[in-house]
Amino acid sequence: MNIERAEIDGKPVSRIVRLRHERIQLHTPANITVLPRGKHLITIGYNVEESLAAKSNWGTPGFYHPKEIGSINGVNITHNYVWTQGEEYGARHYVPCFDDPDKKAKWKVKISHPPEYTALSNGKSLEKPFYGDLSTSLAVTEFEATPPMSSYLLTFAVSKHKRVTLLTKDGYQLSVYAINMTKAEEELVLLKECFEYLNSVLQPKYPLSKIDVFLRSPGGWAMENWGLITADYMLKHIMQHELAHQWFGNLVTTRTWSHYWLNEGFATWWENQREDTPVSFVTFSTKFWMEILVIKLSQLSR
């Protein structure tokens, strides 16, 4: 990320200092030594490019710009699109932020993009895209604000993926975006089944108005971004795992990454629950305990 400018309350800062561990320090504007107590508006201008690490390793958090070959009416088409992966400390690669699980904010996202592309984010789009900058012919999609949310869950995608969608009986909009529409329709059936089950047995009810699944290039892992799950494919247990995170991790969040195994523990347990099976916190499978042990040991080895 390249920081181009920074302002405090509309006035340029006197200095931008890059510190270790991907941190920056902003010095107060000229002729201002101490900011008065209260709220202040910090504006940061920056640009982002796909990192070399992200290009070579799908498990690296950050900003991705893959090219994927798909077939439309028997003709191979190259699909260019972008998507993001924020877990663990990845959001800082595409937005300046306090990048820790316990630092939550209400995120308001607006994306400029070519009009033939669709932009997605955590919140539901407020209206059809409109033309913002006529000189560049870019459309602008604005999204509703999220609930208070950790930065690692902030995500967006811009693509020409096709969409299949439905409304649940409770009025939630469920959608799957993919290049392969047959696969998208199969995933939508899973999404509906798993979502309606979890939303019926967990409290409080799912707090957003929609949930999307964005199917992207193979590699990496599925990610439970609030309102916009990203994955290369979704088997039933994976779908239910990522949906369980909408409550365990997204709504209720551990204070530090050292307790992240709790997020994964609850999501792993819920991935094996079914509507025709009584919910029990006593009967745990060997698979569950082995997965939790692996997660915890991997953290201790860092």
GROMACS .gro file of C-alpha atoms in nm:
model
  302
    1MET     CA    1   0.000   0.000   0.000
    2ASN     CA    2   0.133   0.342  -0.098
    3ILE     CA    3   0.016   0.633   0.119
    4GLU     CA    4  -0.009   0.937  -0.108
    5ARG     CA    5  -0.158   1.196   0.127
    6ALA     CA    6  -0.319   1.239   0.467
    7GLU     CA    7  -0.534   1.507   0.624
    8ILE     CA    8  -0.670   1.575   0.972
    9ASP     CA    9  -0.994   1.773   0.972
   10GLY     CA   10  -0.926   1.878   0.613
   11LYS     CA   11  -0.572   2.006   0.676
   12PRO     CA   12  -0.267   1.824   0.533
   13VAL     CA   13  -0.051   1.653   0.793
   14SER     CA   14   0.300   1.788   0.830
   15ARG     CA   15   0.465   1.449   0.799
   16ILE     CA   16   0.392   1.082   0.723
   17VAL     CA   17   0.635   0.838   0.882
   18ARG     CA   18   0.647   0.466   0.795
   19LEU     CA   19   0.720   0.251   1.098
   20ARG     CA   20   0.804  -0.116   1.140
   21HIS     CA   21   0.539  -0.387   1.125
   22GLU     CA   22   0.331  -0.215   0.856
   23ARG     CA   23   0.245   0.089   1.067
   24ILE     CA   24   0.238   0.458   0.982
   25GLN     CA   25   0.261   0.768   1.199
   26LEU     CA   26   0.081   1.093   1.109
   27HIS     CA   27   0.212   1.423   1.242
   28THR     CA   28  -0.033   1.705   1.313
   29PRO     CA   29  -0.085   1.975   1.050
   30ALA     CA   30   0.147   2.276   1.047
   31ASN     CA   31   0.095   2.525   1.332
   32ILE     CA   32  -0.102   2.265   1.534
   33THR     CA   33   0.093   2.103   1.816
   34VAL     CA   34  -0.187   1.932   2.007
   35LEU     CA   35  -0.529   1.827   1.880
   36PRO     CA   36  -0.816   1.919   2.112
   37ARG     CA   37  -1.004   1.635   2.278
   38GLY     CA   38  -1.299   1.511   2.077
   39LYS     CA   39  -1.377   1.360   1.738
   40HIS     CA   40  -1.153   1.427   1.438
   41LEU     CA   41  -1.175   1.325   1.075
   42ILE     CA   42  -0.866   1.155   0.931
   43THR     CA   43  -0.858   1.127   0.551
   44ILE     CA   44  -0.595   0.905   0.386
   45GLY     CA   45  -0.531   0.885   0.015
   46TYR     CA   46  -0.359   0.565  -0.097
   47ASN     CA   47  -0.331   0.312  -0.377
   48VAL     CA   48  -0.312  -0.067  -0.368
   49GLU     CA   49  -0.163  -0.325  -0.599
   50GLU     CA   50  -0.168  -0.702  -0.579
   51SER     CA   51   0.135  -0.797  -0.372
   52LEU     CA   52   0.401  -1.037  -0.498
   53ALA     CA   53   0.319  -1.262  -0.201
   54ALA     CA   54  -0.048  -1.273  -0.297
   55LYS     CA   55   0.040  -1.361  -0.657
   56SER     CA   56   0.251  -1.657  -0.548
   57ASN     CA   57   0.061  -1.783  -0.243
   58TRP     CA   58  -0.319  -1.810  -0.225
   59GLY     CA   59  -0.296  -1.842   0.152
   60THR     CA   60  -0.152  -1.492   0.185
   61PRO     CA   61  -0.400  -1.228   0.304
   62GLY     CA   62  -0.441  -0.928   0.081
   63PHE     CA   63  -0.568  -0.809  -0.256
   64TYR     CA   64  -0.603  -1.056  -0.546
   65HIS     CA   65  -0.640  -0.996  -0.918
   66PRO     CA   66  -0.663  -1.340  -1.082
   67LYS     CA   67  -0.734  -1.432  -1.442
   68GLU     CA   68  -0.956  -1.735  -1.483
   69ILE     CA   69  -1.054  -1.916  -1.802
   70GLY     CA   70  -1.423  -1.998  -1.834
   71SER     CA   71  -1.646  -2.117  -2.115
   72ILE     CA   72  -1.950  -1.926  -2.242
   73ASN     CA   73  -2.150  -2.098  -2.518
   74GLY     CA   74  -1.852  -2.320  -2.590
   75VAL     CA   75  -1.610  -2.029  -2.625
   76ASN     CA   76  -1.324  -1.988  -2.377
   77ILE     CA   77  -1.328  -1.646  -2.212
   78THR     CA   78  -1.066  -1.494  -1.981
   79HIS     CA   79  -1.231  -1.354  -1.668
   80ASN     CA   80  -1.047  -1.075  -1.489
   81TYR     CA   81  -1.170  -0.991  -1.143
   82VAL     CA   82  -1.057  -0.880  -0.797
   83TRP     CA   83  -1.133  -1.004  -0.447
   84THR     CA   84  -0.982  -0.966  -0.102
   85GLN     CA   85  -0.876  -1.187   0.188
   86GLY     CA   86  -0.841  -1.014   0.525
   87GLU     CA   87  -0.767  -1.293   0.770
   88GLU     CA   88  -0.551  -1.263   0.972
   89TYR     CA   89  -0.375  -0.927   0.927
   90GLY     CA   90  -0.474  -0.876   0.565
   91ALA     CA   91  -0.710  -0.578   0.565
   92ARG     CA   92  -0.413  -0.345   0.612
   93HIS     CA   93  -0.302  -0.444   0.260
   94TYR     CA   94  -0.606  -0.276   0.104
   95VAL     CA   95  -0.730  -0.018   0.356
   96PRO     CA   96  -0.558   0.182   0.633
   97CYS     CA   97  -0.704   0.053   0.960
   98PHE     CA   98  -0.650  -0.066   1.316
   99ASP     CA   99  -0.606  -0.428   1.213
  100ASP     CA  100  -0.687  -0.632   1.525
  101PRO     CA  101  -0.998  -0.844   1.602
  102ASP     CA  102  -1.112  -0.632   1.897
  103LYS     CA  103  -1.095  -0.304   1.701
  104LYS     CA  104  -1.440  -0.289   1.542
  105ALA     CA  105  -1.593  -0.020   1.322
  106LYS     CA  106  -1.901   0.034   1.109
  107TRP     CA  107  -1.772   0.008   0.754
  108LYS     CA  108  -1.929   0.215   0.477
  109VAL     CA  109  -1.801   0.109   0.135
  110LYS     CA  110  -1.832   0.277  -0.204
  111ILE     CA  111  -1.666   0.121  -0.512
  112SER     CA  112  -1.599   0.276  -0.854
  113HIS     CA  113  -1.578   0.015  -1.128
  114PRO     CA  114  -1.636  -0.043  -1.502
  115PRO     CA  115  -2.013  -0.053  -1.562
  116GLU     CA  116  -2.004  -0.403  -1.713
  117TYR     CA  117  -1.871  -0.539  -1.382
  118THR     CA  118  -2.060  -0.610  -1.057
  119ALA     CA  119  -1.923  -0.487  -0.724
  120LEU     CA  120  -1.991  -0.674  -0.399
  121SER     CA  121  -1.909  -0.602  -0.036
  122ASN     CA  122  -2.028  -0.699   0.312
  123GLY     CA  123  -2.338  -0.482   0.302
  124LYS     CA  124  -2.621  -0.486   0.052
  125SER     CA  125  -2.592  -0.242  -0.238
  126LEU     CA  126  -2.815   0.059  -0.173
  127GLU     CA  127  -2.931   0.102  -0.531
  128LYS     CA  128  -2.833   0.027  -0.887
  129PRO     CA  129  -2.481   0.152  -0.974
  130PHE     CA  130  -2.472   0.511  -1.095
  131TYR     CA  131  -2.215   0.696  -1.300
  132GLY     CA  132  -1.987   0.892  -1.072
  133ASP     CA  133  -1.692   1.022  -1.271
  134LEU     CA  134  -1.812   1.092  -1.625
  135SER     CA  135  -1.455   1.158  -1.740
  136THR     CA  136  -1.362   0.794  -1.672
  137SER     CA  137  -1.706   0.639  -1.742
  138LEU     CA  138  -1.692   0.448  -1.414
  139ALA     CA  139  -2.001   0.328  -1.234
  140VAL     CA  140  -2.028   0.366  -0.856
  141THR     CA  141  -2.183   0.108  -0.623
  142GLU     CA  142  -2.254   0.211  -0.265
  143PHE     CA  143  -2.329  -0.036   0.014
  144GLU     CA  144  -2.522  -0.015   0.339
  145ALA     CA  145  -2.308   0.023   0.650
  146THR     CA  146  -2.210  -0.292   0.836
  147PRO     CA  147  -2.269  -0.356   1.206
  148PRO     CA  148  -1.957  -0.298   1.420
  149MET     CA  149  -1.711  -0.537   1.256
  150SER     CA  150  -1.343  -0.637   1.277
  151SER     CA  151  -1.123  -0.524   0.989
  152TYR     CA  152  -1.026  -0.879   0.887
  153LEU     CA  153  -1.388  -0.937   0.782
  154LEU     CA  154  -1.399  -0.633   0.551
  155THR     CA  155  -1.405  -0.755   0.193
  156PHE     CA  156  -1.504  -0.668  -0.160
  157ALA     CA  157  -1.509  -0.828  -0.504
  158VAL     CA  158  -1.549  -0.683  -0.853
  159SER     CA  159  -1.623  -0.925  -1.135
  160LYS     CA  160  -1.842  -1.033  -1.426
  161HIS     CA  161  -1.959  -1.339  -1.233
  162LYS     CA  162  -2.319  -1.442  -1.294
  163ARG     CA  163  -2.565  -1.449  -1.007
  164VAL     CA  164  -2.835  -1.685  -0.883
  165THR     CA  165  -3.046  -1.564  -0.593
  166LEU     CA  166  -3.355  -1.623  -0.380
  167LEU     CA  167  -3.541  -1.477  -0.084
  168THR     CA  168  -3.591  -1.688   0.227
  169LYS     CA  169  -3.925  -1.707   0.406
  170ASP     CA  170  -3.788  -1.453   0.656
  171GLY     CA  171  -3.692  -1.207   0.382
  172TYR     CA  172  -3.315  -1.263   0.367
  173GLN     CA  173  -3.158  -1.238   0.022
  174LEU     CA  174  -2.924  -1.531  -0.052
  175SER     CA  175  -2.705  -1.519  -0.363
  176VAL     CA  176  -2.421  -1.712  -0.524
  177TYR     CA  177  -2.186  -1.549  -0.777
  178ALA     CA  178  -1.987  -1.776  -1.008
  179ILE     CA  179  -1.856  -1.831  -1.360
  180ASN     CA  180  -2.007  -2.181  -1.373
  181MET     CA  181  -2.383  -2.139  -1.335
  182THR     CA  182  -2.453  -2.509  -1.280
  183LYS     CA  183  -2.218  -2.499  -0.983
  184ALA     CA  184  -2.377  -2.176  -0.861
  185GLU     CA  185  -2.726  -2.328  -0.856
  186GLU     CA  186  -2.601  -2.629  -0.659
  187GLU     CA  187  -2.432  -2.401  -0.406
  188LEU     CA  188  -2.748  -2.189  -0.369
  189VAL     CA  189  -2.944  -2.498  -0.261
  190LEU     CA  190  -2.679  -2.569   0.005
  191LEU     CA  191  -2.670  -2.205   0.114
  192LYS     CA  192  -3.046  -2.195   0.169
  193GLU     CA  193  -3.058  -2.524   0.359
  194CYS     CA  194  -2.767  -2.444   0.592
  195PHE     CA  195  -2.857  -2.079   0.648
  196GLU     CA  196  -3.221  -2.142   0.735
  197TYR     CA  197  -3.122  -2.417   0.978
  198LEU     CA  198  -2.862  -2.207   1.164
  199ASN     CA  199  -3.081  -1.897   1.166
  200SER     CA  200  -3.359  -2.100   1.326
  201VAL     CA  201  -3.151  -2.244   1.612
  202LEU     CA  202  -2.908  -1.958   1.692
  203GLN     CA  203  -2.988  -1.630   1.864
  204PRO     CA  204  -2.994  -1.349   1.785
  205LYS     CA  205  -3.112  -1.378   1.426
  206TYR     CA  206  -2.863  -1.306   1.148
  207PRO     CA  207  -2.825  -0.924   1.163
  208LEU     CA  208  -2.757  -0.842   0.798
  209SER     CA  209  -3.017  -0.833   0.520
  210LYS     CA  210  -2.827  -1.056   0.278
  211ILE     CA  211  -2.552  -1.312   0.244
  212ASP     CA  212  -2.355  -1.379  -0.074
  213VAL     CA  213  -2.119  -1.659  -0.169
  214PHE     CA  214  -1.852  -1.555  -0.420
  215LEU     CA  215  -1.686  -1.851  -0.596
  216ARG     CA  216  -1.334  -1.754  -0.701
  217SER     CA  217  -1.020  -1.924  -0.834
  218PRO     CA  218  -0.907  -2.252  -0.673
  219GLY     CA  219  -0.662  -2.233  -0.386
  220GLY     CA  220  -0.649  -2.089  -0.036
  221TRP     CA  221  -0.938  -2.147   0.200
  222ALA     CA  222  -1.300  -2.046   0.237
  223MET     CA  223  -1.343  -1.718   0.425
  224GLU     CA  224  -1.640  -1.622   0.643
  225ASN     CA  225  -1.651  -1.249   0.562
  226TRP     CA  226  -1.970  -1.109   0.714
  227GLY     CA  227  -2.231  -1.104   0.438
  228LEU     CA  228  -1.988  -1.209   0.161
  229ILE     CA  229  -1.830  -1.553   0.192
  230THR     CA  230  -1.549  -1.629  -0.055
  231ALA     CA  231  -1.445  -1.982  -0.154
  232ASP     CA  232  -1.334  -2.192  -0.449
  233TYR     CA  233  -1.600  -2.454  -0.375
  234MET     CA  234  -1.846  -2.528  -0.093
  235LEU     CA  235  -1.929  -2.878   0.025
  236LYS     CA  236  -2.210  -2.896   0.278
  237HIS     CA  237  -1.992  -2.907   0.587
  238ILE     CA  238  -1.779  -2.618   0.455
  239MET     CA  239  -2.090  -2.411   0.383
  240GLN     CA  240  -2.228  -2.469   0.732
  241HIS     CA  241  -1.887  -2.399   0.887
  242GLU     CA  242  -1.856  -2.060   0.718
  243LEU     CA  243  -2.217  -1.973   0.798
  244ALA     CA  244  -2.164  -2.063   1.165
  245HIS     CA  245  -1.884  -1.806   1.169
  246GLN     CA  246  -2.145  -1.538   1.092
  247TRP     CA  247  -2.231  -1.574   1.462
  248PHE     CA  248  -1.914  -1.730   1.609
  249GLY     CA  249  -1.637  -1.491   1.508
  250ASN     CA  250  -1.826  -1.219   1.324
  251LEU     CA  251  -2.098  -1.127   1.573
  252VAL     CA  252  -1.910  -1.252   1.881
  253THR     CA  253  -1.537  -1.198   1.834
  254THR     CA  254  -1.233  -1.302   2.034
  255ARG     CA  255  -1.027  -1.015   2.167
  256THR     CA  256  -0.695  -1.141   2.024
  257TRP     CA  257  -0.577  -1.393   1.765
  258SER     CA  258  -0.440  -1.612   2.046
  259HIS     CA  259  -0.800  -1.713   2.121
  260TYR     CA  260  -0.896  -1.762   1.759
  261TRP     CA  261  -0.924  -2.136   1.816
  262LEU     CA  262  -1.255  -2.060   1.992
  263ASN     CA  263  -1.398  -1.919   1.667
  264GLU     CA  264  -1.286  -2.225   1.475
  265GLY     CA  265  -1.396  -2.460   1.751
  266PHE     CA  266  -1.758  -2.347   1.753
  267ALA     CA  267  -1.776  -2.329   1.373
  268THR     CA  268  -1.627  -2.677   1.342
  269TRP     CA  269  -1.879  -2.818   1.587
  270TRP     CA  270  -2.176  -2.654   1.414
  271GLU     CA  271  -2.069  -2.777   1.070
  272ASN     CA  272  -2.175  -3.128   1.174
  273GLN     CA  273  -2.516  -3.035   1.316
  274ARG     CA  274  -2.827  -3.108   1.112
  275GLU     CA  275  -3.193  -3.015   1.135
  276ASP     CA  276  -3.295  -3.378   1.196
  277THR     CA  277  -3.036  -3.422   1.476
  278PRO     CA  278  -3.102  -3.289   1.828
  279VAL     CA  279  -2.852  -3.018   1.925
  280SER     CA  280  -2.623  -3.154   2.195
  281PHE     CA  281  -2.314  -3.000   2.351
  282VAL     CA  282  -2.217  -3.332   2.508
  283THR     CA  283  -2.151  -3.557   2.209
  284PHE     CA  284  -1.836  -3.437   2.032
  285SER     CA  285  -1.666  -3.629   1.754
  286THR     CA  286  -1.300  -3.733   1.751
  287LYS     CA  287  -1.263  -3.529   1.431
  288PHE     CA  288  -1.378  -3.215   1.613
  289TRP     CA  289  -1.127  -3.251   1.896
  290MET     CA  290  -0.841  -3.334   1.656
  291GLU     CA  291  -0.912  -3.021   1.450
  292ILE     CA  292  -0.918  -2.801   1.760
  293LEU     CA  293  -0.590  -2.956   1.878
  294VAL     CA  294  -0.425  -2.886   1.541
  295ILE     CA  295  -0.546  -2.522   1.544
  296LYS     CA  296  -0.419  -2.463   1.897
  297LEU     CA  297  -0.081  -2.629   1.835
  298SER     CA  298  -0.031  -2.428   1.516
  299GLN     CA  299  -0.079  -2.107   1.718
  300LEU     CA  300   0.164  -2.216   1.987
  301SER     CA  301   0.428  -2.292   1.724
  302ARG     CA  302   0.431  -1.935   1.584
   0.00000   0.00000   0.00000
